[in-house]
mmCIF file of C-alpha atoms in Angstrom:
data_model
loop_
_atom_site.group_PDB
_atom_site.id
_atom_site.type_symbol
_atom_site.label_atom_id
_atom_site.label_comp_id
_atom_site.label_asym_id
_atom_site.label_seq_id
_atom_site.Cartn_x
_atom_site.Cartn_y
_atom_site.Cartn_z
ATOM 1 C CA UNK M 116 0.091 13.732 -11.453
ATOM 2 C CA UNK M 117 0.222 13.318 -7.524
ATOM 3 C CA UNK M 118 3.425 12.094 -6.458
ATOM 4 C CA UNK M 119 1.684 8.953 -4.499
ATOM 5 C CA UNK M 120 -0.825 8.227 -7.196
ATOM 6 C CA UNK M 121 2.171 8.055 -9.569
ATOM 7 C CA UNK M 122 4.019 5.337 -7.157
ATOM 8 C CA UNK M 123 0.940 3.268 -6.971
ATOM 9 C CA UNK M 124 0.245 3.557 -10.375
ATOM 10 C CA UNK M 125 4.050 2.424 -11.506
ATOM 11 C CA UNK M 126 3.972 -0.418 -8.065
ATOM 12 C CA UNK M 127 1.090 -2.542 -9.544
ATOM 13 C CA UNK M 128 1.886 -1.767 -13.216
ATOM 14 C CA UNK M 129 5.407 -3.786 -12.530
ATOM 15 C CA UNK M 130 3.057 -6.179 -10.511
ATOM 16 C CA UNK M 131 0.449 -6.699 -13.318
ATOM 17 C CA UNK M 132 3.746 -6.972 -15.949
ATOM 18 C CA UNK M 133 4.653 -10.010 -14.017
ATOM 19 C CA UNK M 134 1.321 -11.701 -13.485
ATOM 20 C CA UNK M 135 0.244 -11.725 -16.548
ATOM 21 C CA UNK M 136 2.431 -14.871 -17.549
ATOM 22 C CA UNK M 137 3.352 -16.029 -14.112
ATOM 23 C CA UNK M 138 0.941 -15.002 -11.491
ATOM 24 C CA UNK M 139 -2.653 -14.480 -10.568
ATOM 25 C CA UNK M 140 -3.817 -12.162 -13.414
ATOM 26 C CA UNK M 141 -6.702 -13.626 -15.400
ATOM 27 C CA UNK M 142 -5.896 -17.044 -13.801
ATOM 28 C CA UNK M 143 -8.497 -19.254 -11.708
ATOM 29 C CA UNK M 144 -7.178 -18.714 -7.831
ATOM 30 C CA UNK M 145 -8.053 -21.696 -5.127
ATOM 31 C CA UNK M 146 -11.174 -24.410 -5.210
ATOM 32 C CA UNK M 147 -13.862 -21.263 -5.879
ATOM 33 C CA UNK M 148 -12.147 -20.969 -9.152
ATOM 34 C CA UNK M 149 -11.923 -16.944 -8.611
ATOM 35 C CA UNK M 150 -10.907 -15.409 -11.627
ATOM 36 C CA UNK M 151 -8.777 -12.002 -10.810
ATOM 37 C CA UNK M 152 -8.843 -9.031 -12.908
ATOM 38 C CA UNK M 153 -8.132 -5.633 -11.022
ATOM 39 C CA UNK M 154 -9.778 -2.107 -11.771
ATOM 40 C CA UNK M 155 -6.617 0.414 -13.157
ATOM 41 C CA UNK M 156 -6.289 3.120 -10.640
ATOM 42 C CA UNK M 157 -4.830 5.350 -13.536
ATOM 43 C CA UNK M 158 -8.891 5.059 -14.699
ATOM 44 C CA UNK M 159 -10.675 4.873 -11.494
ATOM 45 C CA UNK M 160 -8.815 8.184 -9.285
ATOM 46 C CA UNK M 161 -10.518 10.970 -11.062
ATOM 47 C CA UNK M 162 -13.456 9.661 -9.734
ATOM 48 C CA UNK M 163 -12.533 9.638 -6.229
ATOM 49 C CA UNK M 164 -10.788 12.380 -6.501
ATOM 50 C CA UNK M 165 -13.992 13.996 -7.434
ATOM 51 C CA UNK M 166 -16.005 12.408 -5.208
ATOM 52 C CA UNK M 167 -13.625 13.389 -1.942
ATOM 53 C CA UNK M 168 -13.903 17.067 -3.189
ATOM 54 C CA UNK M 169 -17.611 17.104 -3.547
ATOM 55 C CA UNK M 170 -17.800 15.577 0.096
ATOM 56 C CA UNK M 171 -19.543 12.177 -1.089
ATOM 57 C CA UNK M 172 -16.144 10.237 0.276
ATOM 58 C CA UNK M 173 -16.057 11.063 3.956
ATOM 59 C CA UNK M 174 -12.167 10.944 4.421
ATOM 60 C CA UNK M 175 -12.431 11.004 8.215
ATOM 61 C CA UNK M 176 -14.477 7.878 8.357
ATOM 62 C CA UNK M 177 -14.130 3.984 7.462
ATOM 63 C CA UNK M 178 -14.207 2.887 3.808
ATOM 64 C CA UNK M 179 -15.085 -0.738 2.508
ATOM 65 C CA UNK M 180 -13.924 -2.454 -0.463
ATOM 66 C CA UNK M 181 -16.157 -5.522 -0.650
ATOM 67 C CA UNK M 182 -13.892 -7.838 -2.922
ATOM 68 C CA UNK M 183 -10.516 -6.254 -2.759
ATOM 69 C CA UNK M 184 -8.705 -8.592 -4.839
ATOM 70 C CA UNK M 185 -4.753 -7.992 -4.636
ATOM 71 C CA UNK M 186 -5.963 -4.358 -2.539
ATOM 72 C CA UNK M 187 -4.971 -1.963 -4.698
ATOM 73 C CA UNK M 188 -8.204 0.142 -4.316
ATOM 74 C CA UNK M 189 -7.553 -0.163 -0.648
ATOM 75 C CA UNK M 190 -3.385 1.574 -1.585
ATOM 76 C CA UNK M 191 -5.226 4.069 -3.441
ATOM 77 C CA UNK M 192 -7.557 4.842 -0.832
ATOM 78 C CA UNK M 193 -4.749 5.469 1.966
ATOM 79 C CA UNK M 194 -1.768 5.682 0.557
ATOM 80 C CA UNK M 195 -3.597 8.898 -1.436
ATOM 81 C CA UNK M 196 -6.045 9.660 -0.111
ATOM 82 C CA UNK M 197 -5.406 9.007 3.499
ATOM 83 C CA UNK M 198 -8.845 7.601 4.128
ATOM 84 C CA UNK M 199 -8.904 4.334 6.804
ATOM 85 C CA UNK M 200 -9.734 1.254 5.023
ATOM 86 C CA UNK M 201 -10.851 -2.326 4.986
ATOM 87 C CA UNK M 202 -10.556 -4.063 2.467
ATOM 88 C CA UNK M 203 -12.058 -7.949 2.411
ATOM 89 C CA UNK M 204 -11.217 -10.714 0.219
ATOM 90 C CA UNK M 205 -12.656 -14.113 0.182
ATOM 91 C CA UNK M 206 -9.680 -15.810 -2.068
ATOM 92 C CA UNK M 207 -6.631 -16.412 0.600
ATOM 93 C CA UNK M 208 -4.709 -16.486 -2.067
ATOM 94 C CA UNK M 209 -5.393 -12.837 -3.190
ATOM 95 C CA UNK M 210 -5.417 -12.051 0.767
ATOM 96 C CA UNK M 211 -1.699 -12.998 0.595
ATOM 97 C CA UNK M 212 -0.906 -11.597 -1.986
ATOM 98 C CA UNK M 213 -2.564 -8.011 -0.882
ATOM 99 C CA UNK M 214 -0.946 -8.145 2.404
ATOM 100 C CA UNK M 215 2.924 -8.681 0.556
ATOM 101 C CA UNK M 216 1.068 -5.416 -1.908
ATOM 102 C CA UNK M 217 0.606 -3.559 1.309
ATOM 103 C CA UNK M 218 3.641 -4.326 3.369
ATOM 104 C CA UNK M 219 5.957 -3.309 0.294
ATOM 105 C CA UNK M 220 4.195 0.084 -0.116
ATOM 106 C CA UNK M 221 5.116 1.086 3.412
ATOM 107 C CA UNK M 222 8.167 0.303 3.331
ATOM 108 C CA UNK M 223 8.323 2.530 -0.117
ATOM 109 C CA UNK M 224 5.961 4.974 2.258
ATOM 110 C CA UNK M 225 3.846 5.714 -0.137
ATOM 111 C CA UNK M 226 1.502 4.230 2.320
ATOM 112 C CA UNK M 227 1.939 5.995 5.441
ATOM 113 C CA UNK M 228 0.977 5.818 8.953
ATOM 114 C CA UNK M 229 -2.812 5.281 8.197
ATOM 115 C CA UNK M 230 -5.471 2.392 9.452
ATOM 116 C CA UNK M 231 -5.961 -0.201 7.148
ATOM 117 C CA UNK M 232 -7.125 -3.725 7.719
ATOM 118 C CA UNK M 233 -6.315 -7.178 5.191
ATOM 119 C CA UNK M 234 -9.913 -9.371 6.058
ATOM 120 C CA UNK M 235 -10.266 -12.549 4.700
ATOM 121 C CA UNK M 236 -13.874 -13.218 4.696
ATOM 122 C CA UNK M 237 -17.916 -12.760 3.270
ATOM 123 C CA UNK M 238 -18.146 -9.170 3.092
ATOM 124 C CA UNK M 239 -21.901 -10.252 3.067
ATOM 125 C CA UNK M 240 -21.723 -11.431 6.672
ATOM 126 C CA UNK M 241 -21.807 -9.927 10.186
ATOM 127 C CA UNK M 242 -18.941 -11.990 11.408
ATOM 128 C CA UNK M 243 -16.259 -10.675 9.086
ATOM 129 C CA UNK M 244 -16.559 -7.374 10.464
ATOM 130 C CA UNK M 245 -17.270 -8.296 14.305
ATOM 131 C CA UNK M 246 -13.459 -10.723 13.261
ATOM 132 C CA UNK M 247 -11.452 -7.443 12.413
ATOM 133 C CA UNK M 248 -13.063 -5.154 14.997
ATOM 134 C CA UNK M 249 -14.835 -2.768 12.667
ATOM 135 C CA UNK M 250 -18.708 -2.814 13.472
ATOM 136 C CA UNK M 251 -20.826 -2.334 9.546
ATOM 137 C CA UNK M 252 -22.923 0.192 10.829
ATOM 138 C CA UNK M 253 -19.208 2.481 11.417
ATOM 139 C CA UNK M 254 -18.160 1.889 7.887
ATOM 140 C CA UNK M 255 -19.138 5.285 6.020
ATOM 141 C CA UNK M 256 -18.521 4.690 2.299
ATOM 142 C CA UNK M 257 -18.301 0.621 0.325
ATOM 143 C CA UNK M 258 -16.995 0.332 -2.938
ATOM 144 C CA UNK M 259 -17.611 -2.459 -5.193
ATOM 145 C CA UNK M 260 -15.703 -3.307 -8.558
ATOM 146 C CA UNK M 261 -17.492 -7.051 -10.042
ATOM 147 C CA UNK M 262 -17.780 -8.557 -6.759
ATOM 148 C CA UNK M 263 -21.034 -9.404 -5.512
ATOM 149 C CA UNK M 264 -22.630 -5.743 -5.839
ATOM 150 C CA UNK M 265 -25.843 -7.170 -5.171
ATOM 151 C CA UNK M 266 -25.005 -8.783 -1.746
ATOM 152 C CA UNK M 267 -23.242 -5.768 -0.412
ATOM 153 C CA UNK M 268 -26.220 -3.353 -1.609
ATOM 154 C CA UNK M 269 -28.382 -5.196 0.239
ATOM 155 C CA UNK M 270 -26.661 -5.587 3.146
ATOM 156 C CA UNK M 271 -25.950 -1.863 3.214
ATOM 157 C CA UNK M 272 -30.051 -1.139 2.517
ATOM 158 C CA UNK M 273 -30.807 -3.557 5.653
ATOM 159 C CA UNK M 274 -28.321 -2.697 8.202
ATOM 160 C CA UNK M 275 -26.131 1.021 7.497
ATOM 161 C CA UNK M 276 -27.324 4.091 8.754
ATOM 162 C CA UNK M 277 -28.875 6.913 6.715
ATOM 163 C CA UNK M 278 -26.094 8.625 4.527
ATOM 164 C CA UNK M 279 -24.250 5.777 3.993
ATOM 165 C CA UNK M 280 -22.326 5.820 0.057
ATOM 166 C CA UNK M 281 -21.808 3.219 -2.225
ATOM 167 C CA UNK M 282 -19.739 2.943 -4.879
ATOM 168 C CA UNK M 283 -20.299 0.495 -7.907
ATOM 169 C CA UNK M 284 -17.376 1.006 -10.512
ATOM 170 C CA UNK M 285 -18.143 -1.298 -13.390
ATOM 171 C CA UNK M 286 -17.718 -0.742 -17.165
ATOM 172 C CA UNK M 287 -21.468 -1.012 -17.834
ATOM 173 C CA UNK M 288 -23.471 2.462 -18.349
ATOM 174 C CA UNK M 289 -26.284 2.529 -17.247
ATOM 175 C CA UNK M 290 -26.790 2.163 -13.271
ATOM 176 C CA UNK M 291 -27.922 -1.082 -11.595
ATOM 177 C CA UNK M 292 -30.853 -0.432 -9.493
ATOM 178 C CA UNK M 293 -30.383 -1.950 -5.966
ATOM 179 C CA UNK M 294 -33.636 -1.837 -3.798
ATOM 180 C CA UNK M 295 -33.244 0.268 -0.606
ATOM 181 C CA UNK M 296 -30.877 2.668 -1.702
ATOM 182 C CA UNK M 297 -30.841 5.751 -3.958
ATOM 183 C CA UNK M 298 -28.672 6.404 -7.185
ATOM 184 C CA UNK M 299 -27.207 10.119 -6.691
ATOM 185 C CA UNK M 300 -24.829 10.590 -9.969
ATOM 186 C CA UNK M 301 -22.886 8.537 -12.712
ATOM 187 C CA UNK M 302 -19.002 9.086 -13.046
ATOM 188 C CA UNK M 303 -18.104 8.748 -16.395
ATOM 189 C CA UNK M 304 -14.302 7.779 -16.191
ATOM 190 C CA UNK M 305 -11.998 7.429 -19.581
ATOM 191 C CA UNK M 306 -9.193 4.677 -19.691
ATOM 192 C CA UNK M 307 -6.056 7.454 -20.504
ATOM 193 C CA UNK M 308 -4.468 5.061 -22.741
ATOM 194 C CA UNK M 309 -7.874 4.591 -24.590
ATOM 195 C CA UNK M 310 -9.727 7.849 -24.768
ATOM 196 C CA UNK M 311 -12.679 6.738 -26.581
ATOM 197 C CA UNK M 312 -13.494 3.706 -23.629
ATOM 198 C CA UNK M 313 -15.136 3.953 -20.814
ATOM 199 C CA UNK M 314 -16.139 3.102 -17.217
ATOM 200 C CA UNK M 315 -18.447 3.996 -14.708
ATOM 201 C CA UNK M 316 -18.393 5.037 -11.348
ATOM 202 C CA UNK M 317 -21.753 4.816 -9.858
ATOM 203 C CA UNK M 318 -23.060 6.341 -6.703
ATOM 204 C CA UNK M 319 -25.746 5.570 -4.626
ATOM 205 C CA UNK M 320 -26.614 6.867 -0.789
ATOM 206 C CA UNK M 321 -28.856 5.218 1.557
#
């Protein structure tokens, strides 16, 4: 297993050991009553990894994750993968907690001298984006895990250019259709720790 991927893997696994009980795992976070479970990068990296070798990630250009809860998609995605990120939250609380997430991994540098940027905002609106200097038509790739897939599809089929990737991880099979964009391809990712269960990385392109 990559050496980084192992870190990251082993960082939020001591994380998730803790929150459980004490922290933000499972719990209702703030007056939206946002309840916070994260996707298991141990699960979710073949998929990427697949998906950078095929050429459907574009590793030279801005990546999204609408909804990045404590930002461990966003770790993945640069402290790996070395792609430049943004990763937007509505909860502060989660927001806080990513940023502490972040600013540990660098010091561990497994997270290395790469772009990344901690919004707090509506991924579904303009201002978020115009906030954090990062127009939405420049963001290449979004990635969605049970956060609004709907709003972010849409916004994607209304403003990105052609080309533009998103990425709906879910554990649901078959593929939501989302009007304005095209479904390319199903991941099928197993848990390692359960073989027989699954989830699903699915890929659509404007």
């Amino acid at each position: 297993m990559d050496s980084k991927l192992t870190g990251l893997i082993k960082f939020f696994e001591d994380i998730d050991n803790v929150t459980i009980d004490k922290g933000v795992f499972g719990k209702k976070l703030g007056p939206d009553e946002t309840i916070f479970f994260p996707c298991y990068l141990d699960a979710l990296d073949p998929g990427i990894s697949k998906l950078v070798s095929d050429r459907i990630i574009d590793t030279s250009c801005w990546l999204c994750d609408a909804g990045a809860g404590d930002y461990r998609f966003v770790a993945l995605t640069t402290g790996k993968y070395k792609i430049p990120t943004i990763g937007i939250e509505y909860n502060p609380i989660l927001v806080e907690i990513g940023k502490d997430c972040i600013l540990k991994l660098k010091q561990k540098s497994i997270i290395e001298n790469i772009p990344i940027i901690i919004a707090q905002g509506d991924f579904t609106k303009d201002d978020v984006y115009i906030k954090y200097g990062i127009p939405f038509e420049d963001i290449k790739t979004f990635f969605s895990f049970k956060t609004n897939q709907e709003g972010i599809a849409d916004k994607i089929a209304g403003q990105s250019p052609t080309g533009t990737v998103f990425l709906f991880y879910t554990t649901v099979k078959e593929a939501q259709k989302f009007n304005g964009l095209n479904f390319e391809r199903t991941v099928n990712l197993p848990y390692p720790q359960f073989p027989d269960t699954y989830t699903y990385l699915h890929v659509y392109q404007k």
